[in-house]
Amino acid sequence: MAIDFTAFTPLSALAGGALIGLSATLLILFNGRIAGISGIIGGLLRPQLRAEAGDVGWRVAFIAGLLAAPLVWQVSVLLPASRWLSVAEYTNVALVTVRQVDANSALLIAAGLLVGIGTRYGAGCTSGHGVCGLSRFSVRSLAATLTFMAAGFATVYLMRHVFHVV
Amino acid sequence: MNIAFAFLAGLIFGVGLLISGMTNPAKVLGFLDLAGAWDPSLALVMAGAIGVAVAGFALAKRRQNTWLDLPILLPVATHIDRRLIGGSALFGVGWGLAGICPGPAVVLLGTASGKGTMFFVAMLAGMGVFEWMEHIRHSPK
């Protein structure tokens, strides 16, 4: 294992991570809900969804916030005030590369299907188990997180170093 | 009011993903590629997020209702079973194939990325497959 120091962005990673933690904190302390993205989206697809119980609005609003983030960020980095934030330097670059999804279409569709099915059977993803679950010291979430991390490491190893795809 | 806070939380989450570089699949794959040029950034994103959220959940555990007087719904499941491990393993394989997990998938959709949209639609279809399987499982024989 060799750390790629040209790609490693510790400050923006910690700063962005702290914002994700703040978001999870806000959602549990104001809305009383877990900021798990797969659960928030998947909950809208349940046939037994009860609109009268107020279960739809917050989900749609959270997703709308996620969707609006690139626009809001794009505008805010143009503001002079953002110049104090050294992270803005990173992000200007990040926003250019953010849309470069390199995987080919067949791979993307297979990946999307697996992520959709897997996160619902596993009852959570990187946010629900990885961030919220570990922050609650949930052993169940730790088991899930270790499993998807291990599967992710193994998949990339096979793709890049055994079969030389991508 | 709760709608406004949910929107704000989603927005902050999305900006956090953008700042940390986690909407860039190449950066996520750089973390998952232990045998290549390894980019540890994702571990620090997790550390930053957990560092803040630990305080939030510690506060939430001591309360019945939120600051908006809504019930606090913390997960109650503790069992580790085949569904949890099998599902998480499938998710990890999909994550490793494309470098995209559900949060970044929504943000990528918000950037109007064609391939991001393709991934998002496939992910929704996958979630639909789960609901369909559940429906079959629970319907009377």
PDB file of N, CA and C in Angstrom, chain A residues 112-164:
ATOM      1  N   GLY A 112     -25.478   0.294 -10.368  1.00  0.00           N
ATOM      2  CA  GLY A 112     -26.656   0.958  -9.799  1.00  0.00           C
ATOM      3  C   GLY A 112     -27.671  -0.049  -9.275  1.00  0.00           C
ATOM      4  N   LEU A 113     -27.903  -1.116 -10.049  1.00  0.00           N
ATOM      5  CA  LEU A 113     -28.849  -2.156  -9.614  1.00  0.00           C
ATOM      6  C   LEU A 113     -28.373  -2.804  -8.319  1.00  0.00           C
ATOM      7  N   LEU A 114     -27.068  -3.154  -8.276  1.00  0.00           N
ATOM      8  CA  LEU A 114     -26.515  -3.793  -7.071  1.00  0.00           C
ATOM      9  C   LEU A 114     -26.602  -2.865  -5.860  1.00  0.00           C
ATOM     10  N   VAL A 115     -26.297  -1.584  -6.075  1.00  0.00           N
ATOM     11  CA  VAL A 115     -26.364  -0.630  -4.962  1.00  0.00           C
ATOM     12  C   VAL A 115     -27.813  -0.490  -4.474  1.00  0.00           C
ATOM     13  N   GLY A 116     -28.749  -0.433  -5.417  1.00  0.00           N
ATOM     14  CA  GLY A 116     -30.162  -0.296  -5.043  1.00  0.00           C
ATOM     15  C   GLY A 116     -30.671  -1.499  -4.268  1.00  0.00           C
ATOM     16  N   ILE A 117     -30.441  -2.699  -4.793  1.00  0.00           N
ATOM     17  CA  ILE A 117     -30.917  -3.920  -4.122  1.00  0.00           C
ATOM     18  C   ILE A 117     -30.166  -4.124  -2.808  1.00  0.00           C
ATOM     19  N   GLY A 118     -28.846  -3.985  -2.864  1.00  0.00           N
ATOM     20  CA  GLY A 118     -28.015  -4.266  -1.700  1.00  0.00           C
ATOM     21  C   GLY A 118     -28.294  -3.348  -0.519  1.00  0.00           C
ATOM     22  N   THR A 119     -28.441  -2.053  -0.788  1.00  0.00           N
ATOM     23  CA  THR A 119     -28.660  -1.126   0.333  1.00  0.00           C
ATOM     24  C   THR A 119     -30.022  -1.347   0.974  1.00  0.00           C
ATOM     25  N   ARG A 120     -31.002  -1.831   0.213  1.00  0.00           N
ATOM     26  CA  ARG A 120     -32.316  -2.054   0.809  1.00  0.00           C
ATOM     27  C   ARG A 120     -32.335  -3.353   1.620  1.00  0.00           C
ATOM     28  N   TYR A 121     -31.725  -4.427   1.086  1.00  0.00           N
ATOM     29  CA  TYR A 121     -31.626  -5.658   1.884  1.00  0.00           C
ATOM     30  C   TYR A 121     -30.751  -5.430   3.114  1.00  0.00           C
ATOM     31  N   GLY A 122     -29.674  -4.682   2.921  1.00  0.00           N
ATOM     32  CA  GLY A 122     -28.748  -4.417   4.023  1.00  0.00           C
ATOM     33  C   GLY A 122     -29.223  -3.301   4.935  1.00  0.00           C
ATOM     34  N   ALA A 123     -30.361  -2.683   4.585  1.00  0.00           N
ATOM     35  CA  ALA A 123     -30.984  -1.632   5.401  1.00  0.00           C
ATOM     36  C   ALA A 123     -30.062  -0.455   5.678  1.00  0.00           C
ATOM     37  N   GLY A 124     -29.262  -0.097   4.676  1.00  0.00           N
ATOM     38  CA  GLY A 124     -28.453   1.100   4.868  1.00  0.00           C
ATOM     39  C   GLY A 124     -27.246   1.156   3.964  1.00  0.00           C
ATOM     40  N   CYS A 125     -26.661   2.346   3.868  1.00  0.00           N
ATOM     41  CA  CYS A 125     -25.490   2.514   3.005  1.00  0.00           C
ATOM     42  C   CYS A 125     -24.392   3.223   3.777  1.00  0.00           C
ATOM     43  N   THR A 126     -23.534   3.913   3.053  1.00  0.00           N
ATOM     44  CA  THR A 126     -22.401   4.607   3.650  1.00  0.00           C
ATOM     45  C   THR A 126     -22.853   5.636   4.684  1.00  0.00           C
ATOM     46  N   SER A 127     -24.009   6.263   4.424  1.00  0.00           N
ATOM     47  CA  SER A 127     -24.496   7.291   5.350  1.00  0.00           C
ATOM     48  C   SER A 127     -25.262   6.679   6.526  1.00  0.00           C
ATOM     49  N   GLY A 128     -26.221   5.813   6.246  1.00  0.00           N
ATOM     50  CA  GLY A 128     -27.058   5.256   7.308  1.00  0.00           C
ATOM     51  C   GLY A 128     -26.297   4.363   8.273  1.00  0.00           C
ATOM     52  N   HIS A 129     -25.520   3.420   7.719  1.00  0.00           N
ATOM     53  CA  HIS A 129     -24.705   2.536   8.568  1.00  0.00           C
ATOM     54  C   HIS A 129     -23.351   3.193   8.886  1.00  0.00           C
ATOM     55  N   GLY A 130     -22.693   3.679   7.823  1.00  0.00           N
ATOM     56  CA  GLY A 130     -21.316   4.154   7.973  1.00  0.00           C
ATOM     57  C   GLY A 130     -21.190   5.381   8.852  1.00  0.00           C
ATOM     58  N   VAL A 131     -22.034   6.389   8.628  1.00  0.00           N
ATOM     59  CA  VAL A 131     -21.933   7.622   9.426  1.00  0.00           C
ATOM     60  C   VAL A 131     -22.864   7.558  10.644  1.00  0.00           C
ATOM     61  N   CYS A 132     -24.166   7.415  10.403  1.00  0.00           N
ATOM     62  CA  CYS A 132     -25.111   7.479  11.532  1.00  0.00           C
ATOM     63  C   CYS A 132     -24.965   6.271  12.460  1.00  0.00           C
ATOM     64  N   GLY A 133     -24.881   5.082  11.881  1.00  0.00           N
ATOM     65  CA  GLY A 133     -24.798   3.869  12.692  1.00  0.00           C
ATOM     66  C   GLY A 133     -23.548   3.840  13.563  1.00  0.00           C
ATOM     67  N   LEU A 134     -22.403   4.148  12.967  1.00  0.00           N
ATOM     68  CA  LEU A 134     -21.162   4.143  13.751  1.00  0.00           C
ATOM     69  C   LEU A 134     -21.191   5.236  14.811  1.00  0.00           C
ATOM     70  N   SER A 135     -21.840   6.372  14.507  1.00  0.00           N
ATOM     71  CA  SER A 135     -21.944   7.455  15.494  1.00  0.00           C
ATOM     72  C   SER A 135     -22.837   7.068  16.670  1.00  0.00           C
ATOM     73  N   ARG A 136     -23.739   6.108  16.442  1.00  0.00           N
ATOM     74  CA  ARG A 136     -24.606   5.611  17.527  1.00  0.00           C
ATOM     75  C   ARG A 136     -23.971   4.409  18.234  1.00  0.00           C
ATOM     76  N   PHE A 137     -22.776   4.026  17.794  1.00  0.00           N
ATOM     77  CA  PHE A 137     -22.071   2.846  18.313  1.00  0.00           C
ATOM     78  C   PHE A 137     -22.890   1.575  18.108  1.00  0.00           C
ATOM     79  N   SER A 138     -23.551   1.461  16.950  1.00  0.00           N
ATOM     80  CA  SER A 138     -24.354   0.284  16.627  1.00  0.00           C
ATOM     81  C   SER A 138     -23.461  -0.837  16.076  1.00  0.00           C
ATOM     82  N   VAL A 139     -23.492  -1.987  16.731  1.00  0.00           N
ATOM     83  CA  VAL A 139     -22.680  -3.127  16.292  1.00  0.00           C
ATOM     84  C   VAL A 139     -23.200  -3.647  14.949  1.00  0.00           C
ATOM     85  N   ARG A 140     -24.539  -3.613  14.791  1.00  0.00           N
ATOM     86  CA  ARG A 140     -25.155  -4.035  13.533  1.00  0.00           C
ATOM     87  C   ARG A 140     -24.638  -3.187  12.358  1.00  0.00           C
ATOM     88  N   SER A 141     -24.570  -1.877  12.570  1.00  0.00           N
ATOM     89  CA  SER A 141     -24.063  -0.991  11.520  1.00  0.00           C
ATOM     90  C   SER A 141     -22.579  -1.197  11.278  1.00  0.00           C
ATOM     91  N   LEU A 142     -21.839  -1.511  12.340  1.00  0.00           N
ATOM     92  CA  LEU A 142     -20.410  -1.789  12.176  1.00  0.00           C
ATOM     93  C   LEU A 142     -20.230  -3.032  11.301  1.00  0.00           C
ATOM     94  N   ALA A 143     -21.052  -4.065  11.547  1.00  0.00           N
ATOM     95  CA  ALA A 143     -20.974  -5.292  10.741  1.00  0.00           C
ATOM     96  C   ALA A 143     -21.281  -4.977   9.276  1.00  0.00           C
ATOM     97  N   ALA A 144     -22.322  -4.161   9.047  1.00  0.00           N
ATOM     98  CA  ALA A 144     -22.687  -3.796   7.675  1.00  0.00           C
ATOM     99  C   ALA A 144     -21.568  -3.000   7.015  1.00  0.00           C
ATOM    100  N   THR A 145     -21.008  -2.037   7.750  1.00  0.00           N
ATOM    101  CA  THR A 145     -19.965  -1.171   7.194  1.00  0.00           C
ATOM    102  C   THR A 145     -18.722  -1.980   6.839  1.00  0.00           C
ATOM    103  N   LEU A 146     -18.302  -2.870   7.742  1.00  0.00           N
ATOM    104  CA  LEU A 146     -17.131  -3.702   7.454  1.00  0.00           C
ATOM    105  C   LEU A 146     -17.386  -4.569   6.232  1.00  0.00           C
ATOM    106  N   THR A 147     -18.646  -5.048   6.085  1.00  0.00           N
ATOM    107  CA  THR A 147     -18.981  -5.911   4.948  1.00  0.00           C
ATOM    108  C   THR A 147     -18.927  -5.147   3.627  1.00  0.00           C
ATOM    109  N   PHE A 148     -19.576  -3.971   3.573  1.00  0.00           N
ATOM    110  CA  PHE A 148     -19.564  -3.294   2.263  1.00  0.00           C
ATOM    111  C   PHE A 148     -18.188  -2.714   1.933  1.00  0.00           C
ATOM    112  N   MET A 149     -17.431  -2.343   2.963  1.00  0.00           N
ATOM    113  CA  MET A 149     -16.060  -1.870   2.714  1.00  0.00           C
ATOM    114  C   MET A 149     -15.222  -3.018   2.139  1.00  0.00           C
ATOM    115  N   ALA A 150     -15.303  -4.195   2.785  1.00  0.00           N
ATOM    116  CA  ALA A 150     -14.525  -5.350   2.334  1.00  0.00           C
ATOM    117  C   ALA A 150     -14.916  -5.728   0.908  1.00  0.00           C
ATOM    118  N   ALA A 151     -16.239  -5.710   0.620  1.00  0.00           N
ATOM    119  CA  ALA A 151     -16.701  -6.054  -0.734  1.00  0.00           C
ATOM    120  C   ALA A 151     -16.214  -5.016  -1.741  1.00  0.00           C
ATOM    121  N   GLY A 152     -16.200  -3.749  -1.335  1.00  0.00           N
ATOM    122  CA  GLY A 152     -15.716  -2.680  -2.216  1.00  0.00           C
ATOM    123  C   GLY A 152     -14.233  -2.826  -2.505  1.00  0.00           C
ATOM    124  N   PHE A 153     -13.437  -3.078  -1.456  1.00  0.00           N
ATOM    125  CA  PHE A 153     -11.991  -3.291  -1.640  1.00  0.00           C
ATOM    126  C   PHE A 153     -11.746  -4.475  -2.581  1.00  0.00           C
ATOM    127  N   ALA A 154     -12.453  -5.586  -2.336  1.00  0.00           N
ATOM    128  CA  ALA A 154     -12.253  -6.796  -3.134  1.00  0.00           C
ATOM    129  C   ALA A 154     -12.637  -6.549  -4.593  1.00  0.00           C
ATOM    130  N   THR A 155     -13.758  -5.845  -4.807  1.00  0.00           N
ATOM    131  CA  THR A 155     -14.222  -5.590  -6.171  1.00  0.00           C
ATOM    132  C   THR A 155     -13.216  -4.748  -6.954  1.00  0.00           C
ATOM    133  N   VAL A 156     -12.729  -3.674  -6.323  1.00  0.00           N
ATOM    134  CA  VAL A 156     -11.769  -2.809  -7.015  1.00  0.00           C
ATOM    135  C   VAL A 156     -10.457  -3.573  -7.274  1.00  0.00           C
ATOM    136  N   TYR A 157     -10.067  -4.398  -6.302  1.00  0.00           N
ATOM    137  CA  TYR A 157      -8.843  -5.186  -6.504  1.00  0.00           C
ATOM    138  C   TYR A 157      -8.991  -6.087  -7.728  1.00  0.00           C
ATOM    139  N   LEU A 158     -10.127  -6.801  -7.797  1.00  0.00           N
ATOM    140  CA  LEU A 158     -10.346  -7.713  -8.928  1.00  0.00           C
ATOM    141  C   LEU A 158     -10.421  -6.942 -10.246  1.00  0.00           C
ATOM    142  N   MET A 159     -11.156  -5.831 -10.240  1.00  0.00           N
ATOM    143  CA  MET A 159     -11.333  -5.044 -11.464  1.00  0.00           C
ATOM    144  C   MET A 159     -10.015  -4.483 -11.986  1.00  0.00           C
ATOM    145  N   ARG A 160      -9.222  -3.912 -11.069  1.00  0.00           N
ATOM    146  CA  ARG A 160      -8.035  -3.178 -11.503  1.00  0.00           C
ATOM    147  C   ARG A 160      -6.778  -4.030 -11.609  1.00  0.00           C
ATOM    148  N   HIS A 161      -6.665  -5.007 -10.710  1.00  0.00           N
ATOM    149  CA  HIS A 161      -5.368  -5.707 -10.634  1.00  0.00           C
ATOM    150  C   HIS A 161      -5.431  -7.154 -11.093  1.00  0.00           C
ATOM    151  N   VAL A 162      -6.636  -7.705 -11.283  1.00  0.00           N
ATOM    152  CA  VAL A 162      -6.728  -9.087 -11.765  1.00  0.00           C
ATOM    153  C   VAL A 162      -7.271  -9.104 -13.195  1.00  0.00           C
ATOM    154  N   PHE A 163      -8.446  -8.464 -13.382  1.00  0.00           N
ATOM    155  CA  PHE A 163      -9.052  -8.500 -14.724  1.00  0.00           C
ATOM    156  C   PHE A 163      -8.695  -7.277 -15.574  1.00  0.00           C
ATOM    157  N   HIS A 164      -8.089  -6.271 -14.959  1.00  0.00           N
ATOM    158  CA  HIS A 164      -7.664  -5.057 -15.656  1.00  0.00           C
ATOM    159  C   HIS A 164      -8.785  -4.395 -16.450  1.00  0.00           C
TER     160      HIS A 164
END
